Structure formats: structure tokens, C-alpha cells
Short mmCIF file of C-alpha atoms in Angstrom, two decimals:
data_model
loop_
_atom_site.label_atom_id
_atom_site.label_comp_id
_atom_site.label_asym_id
_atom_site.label_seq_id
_atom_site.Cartn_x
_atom_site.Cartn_y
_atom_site.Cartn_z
CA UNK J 218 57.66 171.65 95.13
CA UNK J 219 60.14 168.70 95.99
CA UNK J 220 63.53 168.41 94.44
CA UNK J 221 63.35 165.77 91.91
CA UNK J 222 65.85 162.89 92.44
CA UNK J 223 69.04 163.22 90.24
CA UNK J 224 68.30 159.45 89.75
CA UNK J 225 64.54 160.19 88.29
CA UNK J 226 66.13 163.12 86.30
CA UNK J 227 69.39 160.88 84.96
CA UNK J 228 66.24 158.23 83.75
CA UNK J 229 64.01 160.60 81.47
CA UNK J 230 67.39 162.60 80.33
CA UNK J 231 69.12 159.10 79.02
CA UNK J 232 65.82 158.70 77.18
CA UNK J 233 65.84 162.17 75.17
CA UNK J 234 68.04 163.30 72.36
CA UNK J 235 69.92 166.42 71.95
CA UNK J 236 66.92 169.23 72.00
CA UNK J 237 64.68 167.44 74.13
CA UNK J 238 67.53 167.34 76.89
CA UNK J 239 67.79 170.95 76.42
CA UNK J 240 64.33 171.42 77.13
CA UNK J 241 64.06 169.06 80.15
CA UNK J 242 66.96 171.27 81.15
CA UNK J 243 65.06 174.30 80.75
CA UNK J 244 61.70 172.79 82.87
CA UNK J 245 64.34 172.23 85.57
CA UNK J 246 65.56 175.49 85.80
CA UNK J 247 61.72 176.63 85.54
CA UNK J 248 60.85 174.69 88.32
CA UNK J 249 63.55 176.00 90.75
CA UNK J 250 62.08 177.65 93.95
CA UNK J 251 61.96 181.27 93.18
CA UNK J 252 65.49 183.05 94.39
CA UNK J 253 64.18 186.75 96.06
CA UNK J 254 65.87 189.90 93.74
CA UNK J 255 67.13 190.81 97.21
CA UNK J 256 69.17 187.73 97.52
CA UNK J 257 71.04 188.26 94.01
CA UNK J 258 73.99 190.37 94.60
CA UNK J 259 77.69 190.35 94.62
CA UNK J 260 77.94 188.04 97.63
CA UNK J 261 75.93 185.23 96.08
CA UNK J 262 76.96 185.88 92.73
CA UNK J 263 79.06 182.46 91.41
CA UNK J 264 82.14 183.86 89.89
CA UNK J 265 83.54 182.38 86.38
CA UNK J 266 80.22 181.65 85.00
CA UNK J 267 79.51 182.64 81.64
CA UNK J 268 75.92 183.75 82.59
CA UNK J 269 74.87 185.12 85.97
CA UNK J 270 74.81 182.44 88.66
CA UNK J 271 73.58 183.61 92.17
CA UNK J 272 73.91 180.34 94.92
CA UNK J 273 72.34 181.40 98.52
CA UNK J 274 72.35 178.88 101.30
CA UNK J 275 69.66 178.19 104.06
CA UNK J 276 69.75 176.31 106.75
CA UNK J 277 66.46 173.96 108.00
CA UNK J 278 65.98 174.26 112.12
CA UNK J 279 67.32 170.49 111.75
CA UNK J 280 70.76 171.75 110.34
CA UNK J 281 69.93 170.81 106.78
CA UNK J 282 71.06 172.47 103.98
CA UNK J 283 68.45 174.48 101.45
CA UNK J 284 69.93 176.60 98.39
CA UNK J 285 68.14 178.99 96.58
CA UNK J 286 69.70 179.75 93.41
CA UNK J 287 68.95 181.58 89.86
CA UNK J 288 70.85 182.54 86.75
CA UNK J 289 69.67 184.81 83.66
CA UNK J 290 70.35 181.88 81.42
CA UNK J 291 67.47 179.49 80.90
CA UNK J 292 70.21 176.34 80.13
CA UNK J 293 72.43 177.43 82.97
CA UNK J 294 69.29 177.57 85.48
CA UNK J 295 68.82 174.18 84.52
CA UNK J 296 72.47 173.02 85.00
CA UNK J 297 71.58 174.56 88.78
CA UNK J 298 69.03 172.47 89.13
CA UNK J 299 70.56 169.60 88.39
CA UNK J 300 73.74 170.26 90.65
CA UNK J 301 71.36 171.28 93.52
CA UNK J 302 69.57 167.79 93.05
CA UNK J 303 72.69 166.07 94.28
CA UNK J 304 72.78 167.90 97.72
CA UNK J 305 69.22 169.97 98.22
CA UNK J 306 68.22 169.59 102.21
CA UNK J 307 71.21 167.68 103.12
CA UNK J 308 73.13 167.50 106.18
CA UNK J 309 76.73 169.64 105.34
CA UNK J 310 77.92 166.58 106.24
CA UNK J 311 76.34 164.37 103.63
CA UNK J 312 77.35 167.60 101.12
CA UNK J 313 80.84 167.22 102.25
CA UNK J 314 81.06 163.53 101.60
CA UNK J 315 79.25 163.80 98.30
CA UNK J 316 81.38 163.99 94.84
CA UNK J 317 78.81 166.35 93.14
CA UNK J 318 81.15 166.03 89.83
CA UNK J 319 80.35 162.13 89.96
CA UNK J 320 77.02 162.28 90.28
CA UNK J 321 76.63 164.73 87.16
CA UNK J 322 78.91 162.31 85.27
CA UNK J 323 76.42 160.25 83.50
CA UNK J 324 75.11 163.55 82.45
CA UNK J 325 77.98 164.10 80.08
CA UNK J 326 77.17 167.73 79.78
CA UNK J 327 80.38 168.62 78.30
CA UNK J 328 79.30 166.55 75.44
CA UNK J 329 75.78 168.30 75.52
CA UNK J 330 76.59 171.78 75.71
CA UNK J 331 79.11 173.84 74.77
CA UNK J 332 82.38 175.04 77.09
CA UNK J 333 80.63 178.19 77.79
CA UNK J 334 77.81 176.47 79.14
CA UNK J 335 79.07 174.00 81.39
CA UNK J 336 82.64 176.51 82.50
CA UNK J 337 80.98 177.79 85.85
CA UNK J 338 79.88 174.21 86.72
CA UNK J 339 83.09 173.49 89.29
CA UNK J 340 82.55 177.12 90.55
CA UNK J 341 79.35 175.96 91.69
CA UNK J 342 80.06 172.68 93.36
CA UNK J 343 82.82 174.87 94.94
CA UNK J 344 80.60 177.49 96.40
CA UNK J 345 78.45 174.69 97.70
CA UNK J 346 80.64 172.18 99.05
CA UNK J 347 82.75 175.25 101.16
CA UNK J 348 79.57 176.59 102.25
CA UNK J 349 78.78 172.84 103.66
CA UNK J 350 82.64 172.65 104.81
CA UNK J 351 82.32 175.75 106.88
CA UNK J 352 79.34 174.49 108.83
CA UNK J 353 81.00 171.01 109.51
CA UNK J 354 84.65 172.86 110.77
#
């Protein structure tokens, strides 16, 4: 299934109030390619999440970048989604010279959901953009 486009996502979310958001956040996180149970362990796992967060990066025979990623939280697999639909099958390059936190702005999740929720969100774009840093060094 294709990544949706953060732009196509930001359109129907700006539409919906307060639970529906949550839910479209949920379908996200339902959607994600599957993450193998193999794949989830202490290497992957994204620390200072409030919820289990496993990030595990591929890379395409054309040097693109793939993640596979889960969590045990149906809100926080959805946040996932969302961060991975600002740099899914991108050049580390392109990863490196995106500002993920930007491009979740107009999300305003902090508003949305609560610390807890959103806490591991930096951790994330961390884990992604060093993974995309070490490939371009």
C-alpha cells in the first residue's frame, strides 16, 4: 500500500474535529506496513516514548530510504505514520534536508493529544534523520 501524502493527510485531518482526528490517526497507524516481531527489539526500540516505538530502516537497491515501524499504542502508531509520511522512500539526502518537525506543524498535535502522547515524537525524527545522516557521511 502507498504512503499517503502528508499533504492529502494534513487536508482530511483540518476537516475533522477532536475524535474523528483520533480515529484518522488510528486508520494510519492500521495501515502501516506490517513491522516483523523479529525486527522489534532493543536496537530498534525508540527510547523516551511513552509507549513502545520500534523504527527499522531499509534501504531500496536505488539508495532510498524505507522504514518499517510499530508501537503497542494505537494513537502513537498513528503519530508514526504520520512522521514516516514526511520522509518514506526518500533519498537520505532529501531526509537530511527535510525539517520533519515543520512539516508536522500544521498538525498541532501538542494541542491534540496529551504530553505523553506526543513526548517520543523528537526521539523519532532523531532516530530517523541520524539513520539518513549516517548514510550521507
Amino acid at each position: 500500500m502507498p504512503v499517503p501524502q502528508l499533504s492529502d493527510i494534513l487536508a482530511e485531518y483540518e476537516f475533522l474535529d477532536g475524535d474523528d482526528r483520533y480515529r484518522l490517526l488510528i486508520d494510519l497507524g492500521r495501515d502501516l506496513e506490517p513491522m516483523p516481531d523479529p525486527l522489534k527489539t532493543d536496537a530498534t526500540l525508540v527510547r523516551g516514548c511513552s509507549a513502545s516505538v520500534w523504527v527499522y530502516p531499509t534501504r531500496s537497491d536505488d539508495g532510498r530510504l524505507h522504514f518499517l515501524a510499530d508501537s503497542n499504542a494505537a494513537i502513537t502508531k498513528g503519530i508514526i505514520a504520520l512522521v514516516l509520511a514526511t520522509v518514506q522512500n526518500e533519498t537520505p539526502e532529501a531526509i537530511v534536508a527535510i525539517d520533519i518537525q515543520d512539516a508536522l506543524a500544521p498538525f498541532n498535535l501538542k494541542a491534540q493529544l496529551s504530553s505523553n502522547r506526543t513526548q517520543g515524537i523528537p526521539n523519532m525524527i532523531a532516530l530517523i534523520r541520524s539513520t539518513a545522516e549516517r548514510l550521507v557521511a
